[in-house]
Every structure is written in structure tokens, then in C-alpha cells.
Short mmCIF file of C-alpha atoms in Angstrom, two decimals:
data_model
loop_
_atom_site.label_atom_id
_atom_site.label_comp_id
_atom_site.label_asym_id
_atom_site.label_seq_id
_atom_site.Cartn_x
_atom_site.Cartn_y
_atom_site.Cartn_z
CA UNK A 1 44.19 -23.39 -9.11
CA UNK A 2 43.51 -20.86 -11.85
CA UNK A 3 40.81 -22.72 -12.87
CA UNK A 4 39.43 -22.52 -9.26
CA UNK A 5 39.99 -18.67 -9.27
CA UNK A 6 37.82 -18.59 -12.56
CA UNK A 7 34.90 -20.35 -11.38
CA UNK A 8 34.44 -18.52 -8.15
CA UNK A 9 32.94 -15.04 -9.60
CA UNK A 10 30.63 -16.75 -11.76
CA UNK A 11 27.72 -17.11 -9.58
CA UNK A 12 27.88 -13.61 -8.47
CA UNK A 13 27.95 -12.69 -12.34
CA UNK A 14 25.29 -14.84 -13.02
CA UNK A 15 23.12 -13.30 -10.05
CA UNK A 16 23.97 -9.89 -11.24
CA UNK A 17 22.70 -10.59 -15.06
CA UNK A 18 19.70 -11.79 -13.75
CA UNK A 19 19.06 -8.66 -11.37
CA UNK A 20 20.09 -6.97 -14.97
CA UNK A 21 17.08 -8.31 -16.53
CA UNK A 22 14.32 -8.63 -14.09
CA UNK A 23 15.01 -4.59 -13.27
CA UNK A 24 14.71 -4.28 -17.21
CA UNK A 25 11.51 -6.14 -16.97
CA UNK A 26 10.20 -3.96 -14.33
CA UNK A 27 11.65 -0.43 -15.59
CA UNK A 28 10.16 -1.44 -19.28
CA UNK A 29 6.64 -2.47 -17.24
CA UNK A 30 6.59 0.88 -15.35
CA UNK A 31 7.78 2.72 -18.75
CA UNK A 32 4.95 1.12 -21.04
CA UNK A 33 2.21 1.86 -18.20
CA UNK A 34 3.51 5.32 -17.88
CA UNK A 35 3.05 6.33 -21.41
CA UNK A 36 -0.41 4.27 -21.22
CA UNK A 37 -1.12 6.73 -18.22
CA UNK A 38 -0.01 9.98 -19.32
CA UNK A 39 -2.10 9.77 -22.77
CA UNK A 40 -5.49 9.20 -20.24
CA UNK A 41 -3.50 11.97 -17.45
CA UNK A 42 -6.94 14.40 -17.88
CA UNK A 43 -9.01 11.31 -17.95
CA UNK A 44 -7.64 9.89 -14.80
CA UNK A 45 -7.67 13.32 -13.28
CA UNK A 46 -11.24 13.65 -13.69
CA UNK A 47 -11.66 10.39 -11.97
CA UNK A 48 -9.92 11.46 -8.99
CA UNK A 49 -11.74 14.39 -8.93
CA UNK A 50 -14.89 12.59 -8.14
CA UNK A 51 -15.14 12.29 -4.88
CA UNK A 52 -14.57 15.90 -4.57
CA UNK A 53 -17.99 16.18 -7.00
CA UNK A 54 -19.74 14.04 -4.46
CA UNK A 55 -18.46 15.89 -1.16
CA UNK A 56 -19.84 18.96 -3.44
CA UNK A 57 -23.48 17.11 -2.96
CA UNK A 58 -22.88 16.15 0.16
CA UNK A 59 -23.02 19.88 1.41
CA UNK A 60 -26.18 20.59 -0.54
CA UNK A 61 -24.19 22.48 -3.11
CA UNK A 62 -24.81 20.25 -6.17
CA UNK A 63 -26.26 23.77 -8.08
CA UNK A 64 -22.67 24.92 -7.96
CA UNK A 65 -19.85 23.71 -10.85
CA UNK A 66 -16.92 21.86 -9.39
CA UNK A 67 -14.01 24.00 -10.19
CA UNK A 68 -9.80 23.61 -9.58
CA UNK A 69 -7.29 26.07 -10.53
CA UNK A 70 -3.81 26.32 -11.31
CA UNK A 71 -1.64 29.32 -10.65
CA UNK A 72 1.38 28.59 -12.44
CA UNK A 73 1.60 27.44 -16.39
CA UNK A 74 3.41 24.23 -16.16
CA UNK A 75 1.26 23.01 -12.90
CA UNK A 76 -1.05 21.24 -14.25
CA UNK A 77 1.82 19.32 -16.48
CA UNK A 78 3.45 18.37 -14.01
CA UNK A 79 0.62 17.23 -12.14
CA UNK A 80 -0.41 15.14 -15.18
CA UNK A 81 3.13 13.71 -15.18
CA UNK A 82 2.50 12.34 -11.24
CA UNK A 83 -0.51 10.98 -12.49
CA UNK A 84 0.46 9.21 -14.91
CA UNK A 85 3.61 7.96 -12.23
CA UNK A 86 0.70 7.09 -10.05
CA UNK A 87 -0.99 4.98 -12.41
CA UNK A 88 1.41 3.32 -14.12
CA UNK A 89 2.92 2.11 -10.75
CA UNK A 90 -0.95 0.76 -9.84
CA UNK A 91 -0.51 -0.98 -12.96
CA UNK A 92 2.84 -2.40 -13.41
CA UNK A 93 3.01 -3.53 -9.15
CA UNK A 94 1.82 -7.16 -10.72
CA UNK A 95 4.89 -7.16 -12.90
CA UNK A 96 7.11 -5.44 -11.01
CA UNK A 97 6.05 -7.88 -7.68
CA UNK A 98 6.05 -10.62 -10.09
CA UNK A 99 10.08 -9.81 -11.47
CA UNK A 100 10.80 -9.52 -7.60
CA UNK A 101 9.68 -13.23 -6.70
CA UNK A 102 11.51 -15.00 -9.66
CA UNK A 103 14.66 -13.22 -8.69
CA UNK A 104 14.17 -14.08 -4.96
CA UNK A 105 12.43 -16.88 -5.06
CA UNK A 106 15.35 -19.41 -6.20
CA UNK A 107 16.99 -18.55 -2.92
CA UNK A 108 14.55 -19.82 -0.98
CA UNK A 109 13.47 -23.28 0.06
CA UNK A 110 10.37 -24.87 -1.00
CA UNK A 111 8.32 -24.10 2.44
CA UNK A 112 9.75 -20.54 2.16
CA UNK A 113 8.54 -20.30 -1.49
CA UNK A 114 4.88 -21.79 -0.38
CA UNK A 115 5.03 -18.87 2.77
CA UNK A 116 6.37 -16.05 0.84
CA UNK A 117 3.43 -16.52 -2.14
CA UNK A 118 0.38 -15.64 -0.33
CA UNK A 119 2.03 -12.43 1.16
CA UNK A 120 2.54 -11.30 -2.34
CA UNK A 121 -0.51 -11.68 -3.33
CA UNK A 122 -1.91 -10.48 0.03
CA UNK A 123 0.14 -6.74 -0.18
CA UNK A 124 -1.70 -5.93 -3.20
CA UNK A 125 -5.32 -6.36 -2.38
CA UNK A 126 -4.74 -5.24 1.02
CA UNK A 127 -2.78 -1.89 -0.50
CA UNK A 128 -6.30 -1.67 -2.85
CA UNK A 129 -8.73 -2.00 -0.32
CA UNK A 130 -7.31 1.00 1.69
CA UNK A 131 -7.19 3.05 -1.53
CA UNK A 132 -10.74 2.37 -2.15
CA UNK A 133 -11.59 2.95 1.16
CA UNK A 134 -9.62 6.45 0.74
CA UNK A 135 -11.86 6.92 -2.99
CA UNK A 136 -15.20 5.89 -1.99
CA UNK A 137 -15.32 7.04 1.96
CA UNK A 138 -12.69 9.48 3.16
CA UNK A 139 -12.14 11.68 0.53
CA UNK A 140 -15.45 12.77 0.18
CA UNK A 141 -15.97 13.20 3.87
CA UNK A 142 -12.29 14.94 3.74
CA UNK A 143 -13.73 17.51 0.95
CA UNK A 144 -16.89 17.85 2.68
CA UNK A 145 -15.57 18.96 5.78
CA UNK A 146 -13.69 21.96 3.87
CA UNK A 147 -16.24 23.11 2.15
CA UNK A 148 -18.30 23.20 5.46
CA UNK A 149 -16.34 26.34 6.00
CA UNK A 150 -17.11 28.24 3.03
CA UNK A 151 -18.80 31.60 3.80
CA UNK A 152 -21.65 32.39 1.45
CA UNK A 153 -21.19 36.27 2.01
CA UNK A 154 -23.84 38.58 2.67
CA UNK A 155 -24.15 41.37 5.17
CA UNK A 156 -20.86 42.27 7.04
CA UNK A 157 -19.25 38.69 5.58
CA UNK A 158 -17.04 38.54 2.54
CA UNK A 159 -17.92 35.41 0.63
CA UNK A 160 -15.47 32.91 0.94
CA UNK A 161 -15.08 29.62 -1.72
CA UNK A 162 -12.92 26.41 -1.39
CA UNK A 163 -11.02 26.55 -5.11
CA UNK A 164 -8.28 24.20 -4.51
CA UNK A 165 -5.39 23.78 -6.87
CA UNK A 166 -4.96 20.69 -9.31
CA UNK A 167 -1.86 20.45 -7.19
CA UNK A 168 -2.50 20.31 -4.17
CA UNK A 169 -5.77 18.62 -4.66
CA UNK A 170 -3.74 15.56 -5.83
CA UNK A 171 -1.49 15.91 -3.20
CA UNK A 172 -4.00 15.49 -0.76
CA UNK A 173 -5.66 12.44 -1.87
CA UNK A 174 -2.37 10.75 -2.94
CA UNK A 175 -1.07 11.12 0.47
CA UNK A 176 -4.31 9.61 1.55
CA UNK A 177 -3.58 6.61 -0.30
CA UNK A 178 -0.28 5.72 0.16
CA UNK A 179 -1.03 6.46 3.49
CA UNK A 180 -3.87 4.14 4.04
CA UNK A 181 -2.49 1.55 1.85
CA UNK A 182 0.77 1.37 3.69
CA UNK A 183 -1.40 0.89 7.01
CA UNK A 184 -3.15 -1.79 5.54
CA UNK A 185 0.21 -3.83 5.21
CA UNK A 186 0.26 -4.28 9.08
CA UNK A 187 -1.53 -7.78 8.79
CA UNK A 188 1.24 -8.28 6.10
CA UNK A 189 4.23 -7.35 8.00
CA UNK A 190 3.31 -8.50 11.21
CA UNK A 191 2.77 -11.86 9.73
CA UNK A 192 6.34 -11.94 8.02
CA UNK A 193 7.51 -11.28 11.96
CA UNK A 194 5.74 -13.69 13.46
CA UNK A 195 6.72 -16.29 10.67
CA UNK A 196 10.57 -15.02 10.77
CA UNK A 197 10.41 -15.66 14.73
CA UNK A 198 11.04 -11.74 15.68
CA UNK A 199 7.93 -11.32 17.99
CA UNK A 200 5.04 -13.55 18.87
CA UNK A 201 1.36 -12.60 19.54
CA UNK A 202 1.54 -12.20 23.10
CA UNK A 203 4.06 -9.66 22.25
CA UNK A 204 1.89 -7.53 19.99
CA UNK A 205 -0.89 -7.90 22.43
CA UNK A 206 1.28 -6.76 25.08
CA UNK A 207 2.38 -3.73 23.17
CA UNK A 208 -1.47 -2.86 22.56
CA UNK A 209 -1.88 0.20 24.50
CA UNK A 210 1.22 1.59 22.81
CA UNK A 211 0.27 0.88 19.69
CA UNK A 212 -3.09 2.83 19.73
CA UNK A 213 -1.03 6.05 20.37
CA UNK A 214 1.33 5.36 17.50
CA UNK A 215 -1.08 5.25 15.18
CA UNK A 216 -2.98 8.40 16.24
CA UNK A 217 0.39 10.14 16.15
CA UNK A 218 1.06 7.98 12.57
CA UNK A 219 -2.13 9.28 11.51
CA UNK A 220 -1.44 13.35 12.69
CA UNK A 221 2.12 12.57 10.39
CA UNK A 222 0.19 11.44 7.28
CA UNK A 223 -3.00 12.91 6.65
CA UNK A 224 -4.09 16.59 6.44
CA UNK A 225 -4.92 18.38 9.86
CA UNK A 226 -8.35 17.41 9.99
CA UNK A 227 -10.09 15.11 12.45
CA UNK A 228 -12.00 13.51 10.12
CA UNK A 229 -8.95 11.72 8.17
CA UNK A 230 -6.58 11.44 11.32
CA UNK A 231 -9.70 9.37 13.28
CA UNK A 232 -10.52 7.66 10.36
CA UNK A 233 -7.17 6.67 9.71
CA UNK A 234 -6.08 5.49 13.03
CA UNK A 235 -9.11 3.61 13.81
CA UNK A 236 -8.63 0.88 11.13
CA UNK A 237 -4.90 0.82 11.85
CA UNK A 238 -5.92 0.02 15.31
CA UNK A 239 -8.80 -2.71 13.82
CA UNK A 240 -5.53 -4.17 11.52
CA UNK A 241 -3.28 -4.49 14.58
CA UNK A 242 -5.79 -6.44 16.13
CA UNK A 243 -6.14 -8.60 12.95
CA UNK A 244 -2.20 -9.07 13.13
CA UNK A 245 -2.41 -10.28 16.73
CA UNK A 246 -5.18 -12.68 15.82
CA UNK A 247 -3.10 -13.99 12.55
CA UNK A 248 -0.35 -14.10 14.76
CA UNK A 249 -1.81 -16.33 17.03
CA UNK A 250 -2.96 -18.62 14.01
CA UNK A 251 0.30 -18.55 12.69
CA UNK A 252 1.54 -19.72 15.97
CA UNK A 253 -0.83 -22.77 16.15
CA UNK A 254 -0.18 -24.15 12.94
CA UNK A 255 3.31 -24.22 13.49
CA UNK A 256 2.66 -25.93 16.67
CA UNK A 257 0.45 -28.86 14.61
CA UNK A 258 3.31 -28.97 12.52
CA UNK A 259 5.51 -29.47 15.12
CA UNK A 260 3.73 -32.29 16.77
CA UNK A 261 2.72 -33.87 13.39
CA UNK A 262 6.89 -33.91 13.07
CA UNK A 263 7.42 -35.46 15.96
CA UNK A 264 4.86 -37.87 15.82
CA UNK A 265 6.41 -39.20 12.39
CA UNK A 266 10.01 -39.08 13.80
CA UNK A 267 8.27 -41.39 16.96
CA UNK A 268 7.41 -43.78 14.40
CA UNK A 269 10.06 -44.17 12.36
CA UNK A 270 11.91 -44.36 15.55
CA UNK A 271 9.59 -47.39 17.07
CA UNK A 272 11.02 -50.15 14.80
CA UNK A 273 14.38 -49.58 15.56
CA UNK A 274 13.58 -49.73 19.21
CA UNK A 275 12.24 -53.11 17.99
CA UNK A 276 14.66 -54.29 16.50
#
């Protein structure tokens, strides 16, 4: 009976060892990056700040320097700290996602390994293509819009010049992101739904119509009040949830010539018996 006793926490020991060392894996990942991240902080800085040189062009004002501020001494520390955060997450997510799988993936069957994979892999490059889409596109347009309202001065007008802080400069396009990258899970999660059996795709076509208005609100809620990034934020969320109804509805078929391939082998492995 003792012996019984012993053997039961074991597993749950064993499980929590593991968890021990795969979090070690991912903290030491992050921690290495970080340090990586933080040396280059002023290097990746200036990257970011690109797109606010090419908005700068964008309103004809390429004659003028590109200038940010900070207003209090430790500011711009700190803000090299959340770059550094920012990048070392970019660059430890393989590790990190990779740390997550081996400690899930024993729990799962072999089908569920094969299904699970490919969404892994997916969440990634789908989280990078909105970020690039956010680097390349709507940051610049973002930036140019601002500085559309700068007032040159002159007679009876005070000149008026966009010098955003390293701050909040940051801020901004971070939030653009995360936000766009998050949106650009929906083919992800709506594809772990339809797989898990909580909704189908003639449920998310159904919901349509109230989907389009949550993500205009989604998109008021995460990007700066400006039309330009609200619009172009909710209009490819509403392109992805139409990709998620079509995956859905892929989804659903080859499950269905699954199905039939099943029962087709379980009719003839049945026939000889009827034989017999």
C-alpha cells in the first residue's frame, strides 16, 4: 500500500521538473537575446525610427532633420530597456514556442501532434507579416498624417512642429504591432476552433455582419485616434475573417474525406466477415 502511495506523486513531480526546465530554457533564451538587444538598443532605435524618416519625405519635408526628444533624464533608458524587451522576445519566440511544444506535445496523440505543428509555425509568420505591414506601410502613412498638421508659421500663425518623444514614439508603433500581429492570428485561432469542434464555418459566416463592427471598434481600442490606422487596421481583420471562414470550410471537408475514407476501410474489413 505504501508503496502505492509512493508511486502516485511521481508523475506530477516528473511533469513539474520538466516545466522546471523548459521555463529555464525559455527565461535563459529571452535573457541571452535581451542582453544581445540592449547592447544594439540605439541601433534598433534608429531602425524603428525609419519609417518616421520616410513619412518625413512623404510630406515634401526631406530638407528638414528628423528629430525626437526626451523630457526626462532616464527616458530614453528606459525606452532602450523596452527595446531591447521587444527584440529579444522577436528573437527568442522560436525557442520559447519551441520549449512550449516539447512540454505539450507528449500529451498529445500523434494526429494532435501532426495538427498542432503547422499552427506553430503558422503564428509566427503570420505575427511577422502584420509587423511588416505595420514597418513598411502604416507607420509611415501614420507619421505622415501628423505631420500634415504642422503649421509652417508666418503672418498671424505661430509655427507649429511635430517633435515627438522617444517615448511615446515607440509607444505608438509598438502598439501598432502587437496590435496588427495579434489580428493576424485570426486565421490561427479560428482554425484551432474549427479543428476543436467549437464553431463551424457556417457559424463564422453567419456572425459576418457582427464581426465587421468588432473589428472597427477593435481597431478604435488599439491604434491611435487616427483614421488612417483604425481603417487600415480593421480592413485586413475583416480580409482575415474571411480567410478563417474559407479555412474553416477546408478544414471541414477534409475531415469529411477522412471520415468517409474511415468508413470505407471499416466496410471492408467488415465484408469478409459477412462472408464468412
Amino acid at each position: 500500500m505504501s508503496g502505492d502511495l509512493d508511486d502516485k506523486p511521481q508523475p506530477l513531480i516528473e511533469h513539474l521538473i520538466e516545466l522546471r526546465q523548459r521555463l529555464l530554457w525559455a527565461v535563459g533564451a529571452f535573457f541571452v537575446a535581451f542582453l544581445v538587444c540592449f547592447y544594439f538598443a540605439k541601433q534598433l532605435f534608429n531602425l524603428l525610427v525609419l519609417p518616421f524618416k520616410w513619412a518625413v519625405e512623404w510630406a515634401g519635408l526631406s530638407h528638414r532633420n528628423v528629430e525626437l526628444i526626451y523630457t526626462a533624464p532616464q527616458e530614453f533608458f528606459f525606452t532602450q530597456i523596452k527595446v531591447a524587451m521587444f527584440g529579444a522576445l522577436v528573437i527568442a519566440f522560436p525557442v520559447i514556442a519551441q520549449q512550449i511544444y516539447k512540454f505539450v506535445a507528449p500529451g498529445l496523440y500523434k494526429n494532435e501532434r501532426a495538427a498542432f505543428l503547422p499552427f506553430l509555425i503558422a503564428s509566427p509568420i503570420l505575427f511577422l507579416i502584420g509587423a511588416a505591414l505595420v514597418y513598411f506601410f502604416f507607420t509611415p502613412m501614420v507619421m505622415w498624417f501628423f505631420l500634415a498638421m504642422e503649421q509652417g508659421g508666418g503672418e498671424g500663425q505661430v509655427s507649429i512642429q511635430l517633435l515627438p518623444k522617444v517615448s511615446e514614439y515607440l509607444s505608438l508603433i509598438m502598439s501598432l504591432i502587437f496590435a496588427f500581429g495579434l489580428v493576424f492570428q485570426l486565421p490561427v485561432i479560428s482554425s484551432l476552433l474549427v479543428r476543436s469542434g467549437f464553431i463551424d464555418s457556417k457559424a463564422l459566416a453567419d456572425k459576418r455582419k457582427y464581426a465587421i463592427v468588432i473589428a472597427f471598434v477593435v481597431a478604435a481600442v488599439l491604434t491611435p485616434p487616427d483614421p488612417v490606422s483604425q481603417i487600415g487596421l480593421a480592413l485586413p481583420a475583416i480580409l482575415l475573417y474571411e480567410i478563417s471562414i474559407y479555412t474553416a470550410r477546408l478544414i471541414e471537408r477534409q475531415r469529411a474525406r477522412a471520415s468517409e475514407a474511415q468508413d470505407a476501410e471499416n466496410e471492408v474489413v467488415a465484408t469478409p466477415d459477412k462472408a464468412d
